[in-house]
Coordinates of C-alpha atoms in Angstrom, one line a residue:
M1 CA -71.5 -62.7 -9.7
E2 CA -67.7 -63.3 -9.9
E3 CA -66.8 -66.9 -10.1
Q4 CA -64.5 -68.1 -7.3
A5 CA -61.5 -70.2 -7.7
L6 CA -62.1 -73.9 -6.6
S7 CA -58.8 -75.6 -6.0
P8 CA -58.6 -79.3 -5.3
E9 CA -57.1 -78.4 -1.9
V10 CA -60.2 -76.3 -1.0
I11 CA -62.5 -79.1 -2.1
Q12 CA -60.7 -81.7 -0.1
D13 CA -60.5 -79.5 3.0
T14 CA -64.3 -79.4 3.2
M15 CA -64.2 -83.1 3.8
S16 CA -61.9 -83.0 6.8
I17 CA -63.9 -81.5 9.7
S18 CA -66.9 -83.5 10.9
A19 CA -69.5 -82.8 13.8
Q20 CA -72.2 -84.6 15.8
S21 CA -75.7 -84.6 14.1
I22 CA -78.4 -83.1 16.2
A23 CA -82.0 -84.3 15.8
P24 CA -84.6 -81.5 14.9
E25 CA -86.2 -81.9 18.2
Y26 CA -83.1 -81.1 20.1
I27 CA -81.7 -78.2 18.2
Q28 CA -83.4 -75.7 20.4
Q29 CA -82.2 -77.1 23.6
T30 CA -78.7 -77.7 22.2
F31 CA -78.0 -74.1 21.2
A32 CA -80.4 -71.6 22.7
S33 CA -79.1 -71.5 26.3
N34 CA -75.5 -70.8 25.1
S35 CA -75.5 -69.4 21.8
I36 CA -76.9 -66.9 19.3
D37 CA -77.6 -67.0 15.6
L38 CA -74.5 -65.1 14.4
I39 CA -76.0 -64.6 10.9
S40 CA -79.5 -63.7 11.9
K41 CA -80.8 -61.0 9.5
P42 CA -82.1 -58.7 12.4
L43 CA -78.7 -58.9 14.1
G44 CA -77.3 -57.1 11.0
S45 CA -75.7 -59.8 8.9
R46 CA -75.3 -59.2 5.2
I47 CA -75.3 -61.3 2.0
L48 CA -72.2 -60.2 0.2
S49 CA -72.1 -62.4 -2.9
F50 CA -73.2 -65.8 -4.2
S51 CA -72.6 -68.0 -7.1
D52 CA -76.1 -68.1 -8.3
E53 CA -79.8 -67.5 -7.1
W54 CA -81.8 -68.0 -10.3
F55 CA -84.9 -69.6 -8.7
A56 CA -84.8 -68.0 -5.1
S57 CA -82.9 -65.2 -3.4
A58 CA -79.9 -65.9 -1.2
S59 CA -81.3 -63.3 1.2
N60 CA -84.0 -65.6 2.4
L61 CA -81.3 -67.8 4.2
T62 CA -81.0 -65.5 7.2
T63 CA -84.7 -64.6 7.7
P64 CA -85.4 -65.5 11.2
T65 CA -88.9 -66.9 10.9
P66 CA -89.5 -70.4 9.8
P67 CA -90.0 -71.0 6.1
I68 CA -93.4 -70.8 4.4
C69 CA -94.9 -72.5 1.4
R70 CA -97.0 -71.0 -1.4
P71 CA -98.2 -73.9 -3.6
G72 CA -99.0 -72.9 -7.1
V73 CA -97.3 -69.5 -7.1
F74 CA -94.8 -68.9 -9.9
T75 CA -92.4 -66.2 -10.7
H76 CA -90.7 -65.4 -14.0
A77 CA -87.7 -67.9 -13.0
G78 CA -90.1 -70.7 -11.8
A79 CA -92.0 -71.9 -8.7
W80 CA -91.7 -69.6 -5.8
Y81 CA -89.6 -70.8 -2.8
D82 CA -88.9 -69.2 0.5
G83 CA -85.2 -69.9 0.6
W84 CA -82.1 -69.9 -1.8
E85 CA -82.3 -72.0 -4.9
T86 CA -79.9 -72.2 -7.8
R87 CA -80.0 -73.5 -11.4
R88 CA -79.7 -77.1 -12.2
H89 CA -76.5 -78.8 -13.8
N90 CA -74.0 -76.7 -11.9
S91 CA -70.7 -77.1 -13.9
T92 CA -68.5 -76.5 -10.7
P93 CA -68.3 -78.7 -7.7
F94 CA -70.7 -76.4 -5.5
D95 CA -72.7 -73.2 -5.4
W96 CA -71.8 -70.7 -2.6
V97 CA -72.9 -67.7 -0.7
I98 CA -70.7 -65.4 1.5
I99 CA -72.2 -63.7 4.5
R100 CA -70.9 -61.1 6.7
L101 CA -71.7 -61.9 10.4
G102 CA -74.1 -59.6 12.3
V103 CA -71.6 -59.2 15.1
A104 CA -68.0 -57.9 15.1
S105 CA -66.8 -61.4 14.9
G106 CA -67.9 -64.8 16.5
K107 CA -66.8 -68.3 17.6
V108 CA -69.0 -71.1 16.1
K109 CA -70.5 -74.0 18.0
G110 CA -72.9 -75.3 15.4
V111 CA -74.7 -75.2 12.1
E112 CA -78.3 -75.6 11.1
I113 CA -79.5 -76.1 7.5
D114 CA -83.3 -76.2 6.9
T115 CA -84.6 -77.5 3.6
A116 CA -88.2 -77.1 4.3
F117 CA -90.4 -77.4 1.3
F118 CA -87.5 -78.2 -1.1
N119 CA -88.2 -81.9 -2.1
G120 CA -86.6 -83.2 -5.3
N121 CA -84.7 -79.7 -5.4
H122 CA -83.0 -79.7 -2.1
A123 CA -79.3 -79.4 -1.5
P124 CA -77.8 -83.0 -1.4
A125 CA -74.8 -81.8 0.7
I126 CA -73.3 -78.7 2.4
A127 CA -70.1 -77.4 4.1
V128 CA -69.3 -74.2 5.9
Q129 CA -66.1 -72.1 5.8
G130 CA -65.0 -69.0 7.6
C131 CA -62.5 -66.3 7.7
F132 CA -61.4 -63.4 9.8
I133 CA -60.9 -60.3 7.7
G134 CA -61.7 -56.5 7.9
N135 CA -62.5 -56.1 4.3
D136 CA -65.7 -57.2 2.7
E137 CA -64.5 -56.6 -0.9
E138 CA -61.3 -59.0 -0.3
V139 CA -63.4 -62.1 0.5
Q140 CA -65.3 -61.7 -2.7
V141 CA -62.4 -61.8 -5.1
Q142 CA -61.9 -64.9 -7.3
H143 CA -58.5 -66.0 -5.9
F144 CA -59.2 -65.3 -2.1
Q145 CA -57.3 -68.0 -0.2
G146 CA -58.4 -67.2 3.3
W147 CA -61.3 -69.7 3.7
E148 CA -60.9 -72.4 6.4
T149 CA -63.3 -75.2 7.1
I150 CA -65.7 -74.9 10.1
L151 CA -68.0 -77.8 9.2
G152 CA -67.0 -80.5 6.9
K153 CA -69.1 -81.8 4.2
Q154 CA -72.4 -83.0 5.4
K155 CA -75.3 -84.9 3.7
C156 CA -78.8 -83.0 3.6
G157 CA -82.3 -84.5 3.3
P158 CA -85.4 -83.0 1.7
S159 CA -87.8 -80.7 3.4
Q160 CA -86.3 -81.1 6.9
R161 CA -84.3 -79.4 9.6
Q162 CA -80.8 -80.8 10.2
A163 CA -78.1 -79.5 12.5
W164 CA -74.6 -80.2 13.6
Q165 CA -72.7 -79.5 16.8
L166 CA -69.0 -79.0 16.5
A167 CA -66.8 -81.1 18.8
Q168 CA -65.9 -77.8 20.6
R169 CA -66.4 -74.2 19.9
T170 CA -64.0 -72.8 17.4
E171 CA -60.9 -71.3 18.9
K172 CA -60.7 -68.7 16.1
A173 CA -63.2 -66.1 15.7
Y174 CA -64.7 -65.3 12.2
T175 CA -66.1 -62.3 10.6
H176 CA -67.3 -64.0 7.4
V177 CA -68.7 -67.4 6.4
R178 CA -69.2 -69.1 3.1
L179 CA -71.8 -71.7 2.8
L180 CA -71.2 -74.3 0.1
M181 CA -74.0 -76.3 -1.5
F182 CA -73.0 -79.5 -3.4
P183 CA -73.6 -79.4 -6.2
D184 CA -76.6 -77.0 -6.5
G185 CA -80.3 -77.0 -5.3
G186 CA -82.3 -75.4 -2.7
I187 CA -81.9 -74.4 1.0
A188 CA -84.6 -72.5 3.0
R189 CA -82.6 -71.4 6.1
F190 CA -79.0 -71.2 7.3
R191 CA -78.3 -70.8 11.1
L192 CA -74.8 -70.3 12.5
F193 CA -74.8 -70.8 16.2
G194 CA -72.1 -69.4 18.3
T195 CA -70.9 -66.7 20.8
A196 CA -70.2 -63.1 19.8
V197 CA -66.7 -61.7 20.2
P198 CA -67.5 -58.0 20.7
I199 CA -65.2 -55.1 20.6
F200 CA -65.6 -53.2 24.0
P201 CA -64.8 -49.6 24.5
N202 CA -61.2 -49.0 25.5
N203 CA -62.4 -46.4 28.2
V204 CA -63.8 -48.4 31.1
D205 CA -66.0 -45.5 32.1
E206 CA -67.9 -45.5 28.8
V207 CA -71.3 -46.9 29.0
F208 CA -72.9 -49.3 26.6
D209 CA -75.5 -52.0 26.4
L210 CA -74.2 -54.8 28.4
A211 CA -77.0 -57.2 27.4
A212 CA -77.0 -56.6 23.6
A213 CA -76.5 -59.8 21.5
V214 CA -73.9 -57.9 19.4
N215 CA -71.9 -57.3 22.7
G216 CA -72.0 -60.9 23.8
G217 CA -75.3 -61.0 25.8
V218 CA -77.4 -64.2 25.6
A219 CA -80.8 -64.9 27.0
I220 CA -80.2 -68.2 28.7
A221 CA -83.5 -69.3 30.0
C222 CA -87.0 -68.1 30.6
S223 CA -90.2 -69.3 32.1
D224 CA -92.1 -69.5 28.9
Q225 CA -91.9 -68.2 25.2
H226 CA -95.2 -69.4 23.7
F227 CA -95.6 -66.7 21.2
G228 CA -92.1 -65.0 20.9
T229 CA -88.7 -66.2 21.7
R230 CA -86.5 -64.7 24.4
E231 CA -83.4 -64.3 22.0
N232 CA -85.4 -61.3 20.3
L233 CA -85.0 -59.2 23.5
L234 CA -81.4 -58.5 22.8
L235 CA -81.6 -57.6 19.1
P236 CA -80.8 -54.1 17.8
G237 CA -83.4 -51.6 17.0
R238 CA -87.1 -51.8 17.9
G239 CA -88.3 -54.5 15.4
V240 CA -91.1 -54.4 13.0
D241 CA -94.1 -56.1 14.7
M242 CA -95.1 -58.3 17.7
G243 CA -93.4 -61.1 16.0
D244 CA -89.9 -60.2 16.8
G245 CA -90.2 -59.7 20.6
W246 CA -90.6 -62.2 23.6
E247 CA -94.1 -63.0 24.5
T248 CA -95.6 -65.5 27.1
K249 CA -99.0 -67.1 27.0
R250 CA -101.9 -65.8 29.1
S251 CA -101.5 -66.9 32.8
R252 CA -104.7 -67.9 34.7
E253 CA -103.2 -68.4 38.2
K254 CA -103.2 -65.6 40.8
G255 CA -99.6 -64.3 41.6
H256 CA -98.2 -65.7 38.4
V257 CA -95.1 -64.0 37.0
D258 CA -93.0 -64.9 33.9
W259 CA -89.2 -64.2 33.8
V260 CA -86.1 -64.2 31.5
I261 CA -82.4 -64.5 32.6
V262 CA -79.8 -62.7 30.5
R263 CA -76.1 -63.4 30.9
L264 CA -74.3 -60.1 30.1
G265 CA -71.7 -59.9 27.5
T266 CA -69.3 -58.9 30.2
V267 CA -69.4 -58.3 33.9
G268 CA -70.5 -54.7 34.5
E269 CA -72.0 -52.1 36.8
V270 CA -75.5 -51.2 35.7
Q271 CA -76.5 -47.5 35.3
K272 CA -79.8 -47.7 33.4
I273 CA -82.4 -50.2 32.4
V274 CA -84.7 -50.0 29.2
V275 CA -87.8 -52.2 28.8
D276 CA -89.4 -51.6 25.3
T277 CA -92.9 -52.8 24.8
A278 CA -92.9 -51.6 21.0
H279 CA -95.9 -53.2 19.1
F280 CA -97.3 -54.8 22.3
R281 CA -100.5 -52.8 22.7
G282 CA -103.1 -55.2 24.2
N283 CA -100.6 -57.7 25.6
F284 CA -98.1 -55.7 27.4
P285 CA -97.1 -56.7 31.0
Q286 CA -98.9 -54.9 33.7
S287 CA -95.7 -54.3 35.4
I288 CA -92.0 -55.4 35.4
R289 CA -89.3 -55.9 38.0
V290 CA -85.5 -56.5 37.5
E291 CA -83.0 -58.4 39.6
G292 CA -79.1 -59.0 39.3
I293 CA -76.6 -61.6 40.3
Q294 CA -72.8 -62.0 40.0
L295 CA -71.9 -65.6 39.4
S296 CA -69.2 -67.6 37.5
T297 CA -71.9 -70.3 36.6
E298 CA -75.3 -70.0 35.1
P299 CA -77.9 -69.1 37.9
A300 CA -81.2 -70.7 38.5
A301 CA -84.4 -68.3 38.6
G302 CA -84.9 -69.2 42.2
D303 CA -81.4 -68.7 43.4
E304 CA -81.4 -66.8 46.8
A305 CA -78.5 -64.5 45.7
W306 CA -80.6 -62.4 43.4
A307 CA -80.5 -58.8 44.3
E308 CA -83.3 -56.4 43.4
L309 CA -82.3 -53.6 41.1
L310 CA -85.6 -52.2 40.1
T311 CA -88.9 -52.6 42.2
A312 CA -92.2 -53.2 40.4
Q313 CA -92.9 -50.6 37.9
K314 CA -96.1 -50.2 35.9
C315 CA -95.9 -50.7 32.1
G316 CA -97.7 -49.1 29.2
P317 CA -98.3 -50.0 25.6
D318 CA -96.0 -49.6 22.7
V319 CA -93.4 -47.5 24.6
E320 CA -89.7 -47.4 25.8
H321 CA -89.7 -47.5 29.7
V322 CA -86.5 -45.9 30.7
F323 CA -85.4 -46.4 34.4
A324 CA -82.5 -44.1 35.1
K325 CA -79.8 -44.7 37.8
E326 CA -81.9 -42.6 40.3
I327 CA -84.6 -45.1 40.6
L328 CA -82.5 -48.3 40.6
K329 CA -81.2 -50.0 43.7
N330 CA -78.2 -52.1 44.7
I331 CA -76.2 -50.7 41.7
D332 CA -73.3 -48.4 43.3
G333 CA -70.0 -50.3 43.2
K334 CA -71.8 -53.5 42.4
M335 CA -70.9 -55.8 39.5
Y336 CA -73.4 -58.2 37.9
S337 CA -72.9 -61.1 35.4
H338 CA -76.5 -61.8 35.0
I339 CA -79.8 -59.9 35.0
K340 CA -83.3 -61.2 35.5
L341 CA -86.4 -59.4 33.8
I342 CA -89.7 -60.4 35.6
I343 CA -92.9 -59.5 34.0
I344 CA -96.2 -59.3 35.9
P345 CA -98.1 -61.4 35.3
D346 CA -97.4 -62.2 31.7
G347 CA -97.3 -60.5 28.2
G348 CA -95.0 -59.3 25.6
V349 CA -91.6 -57.2 25.7
K350 CA -89.9 -56.2 22.5
R351 CA -86.4 -55.3 23.8
F352 CA -84.5 -55.3 27.1
R353 CA -81.3 -53.1 27.5
V354 CA -79.0 -53.0 30.4
I355 CA -76.9 -49.7 30.0
G356 CA -73.7 -49.8 32.1
K357 CA -69.9 -49.8 32.1
R358 CA -67.8 -53.0 32.1
A359 CA -65.5 -54.0 35.0
A360 CA -62.3 -52.5 35.0

């Protein structure tokens, strides 16, 4: 890979922006209800370039699942690691990897670095930089000067999750980020928490997925996510297995339902709803319902203002259930900011789409 220029100004700049450290047990509650991982691999992020990946591939950094360990397994380069690991004795101040976000651009709220299973070879410190640019090639050239600090230099410990919340969400949106690792070593996972800044259709009559993560949708709350997290519902595509959907634990009480609330990327008029149970064959919901609400704040699940958009509909295994405008209720001329998917009584759903047009 082409070596990038490391001016004293760039190195000093990484020291200038700090953030609040978040304990591992609070990472989920700090970011999950108001952010997405802007560089998640299923979202469409791409590793563009890196300084080195001798021991373990930089592509592992954005894997959505937790790191794993395979003791005693060796490759030609050395011990196998589920992460990014560079050579020893780096002659430059840091190793680096450049990532294209999985959304058009995004504003950053926080960072997580997981050094799981890297002990004695972990990254001693990191920093994160960003830029907004439409050209992937330009950010990879040696003398690119467009990087600015998002997170200043932070110490890292061995085999642990560590996260930092910025004092406030960045005012600027970024298309690319560069992770700096001082001076070398290994990192298992890199998460960049924030909000998508989507590019909506110019034509207000054009329909698109109002709930998609790439369009700014966020799954803000749910009743349960024992087997699969709610964030998966809004990802592109149909996934690869049951592990990348939303799945709740088995209920044992009569009348039980589970639910998830999605804040749409923009207020809009709903015209079609899609509930996909791909890969859920013996654990799909018996039926589903959908409700909507228009609020400037985050609603509670029991808010009386929820309006029914779709009455209870029977579900099947491993299929996209499409509910067209003709079967929906309370949608003509109505605008919604949040949608609630209710599964009866429990089970798994792969994707949830809310197709409509944005408010004029």
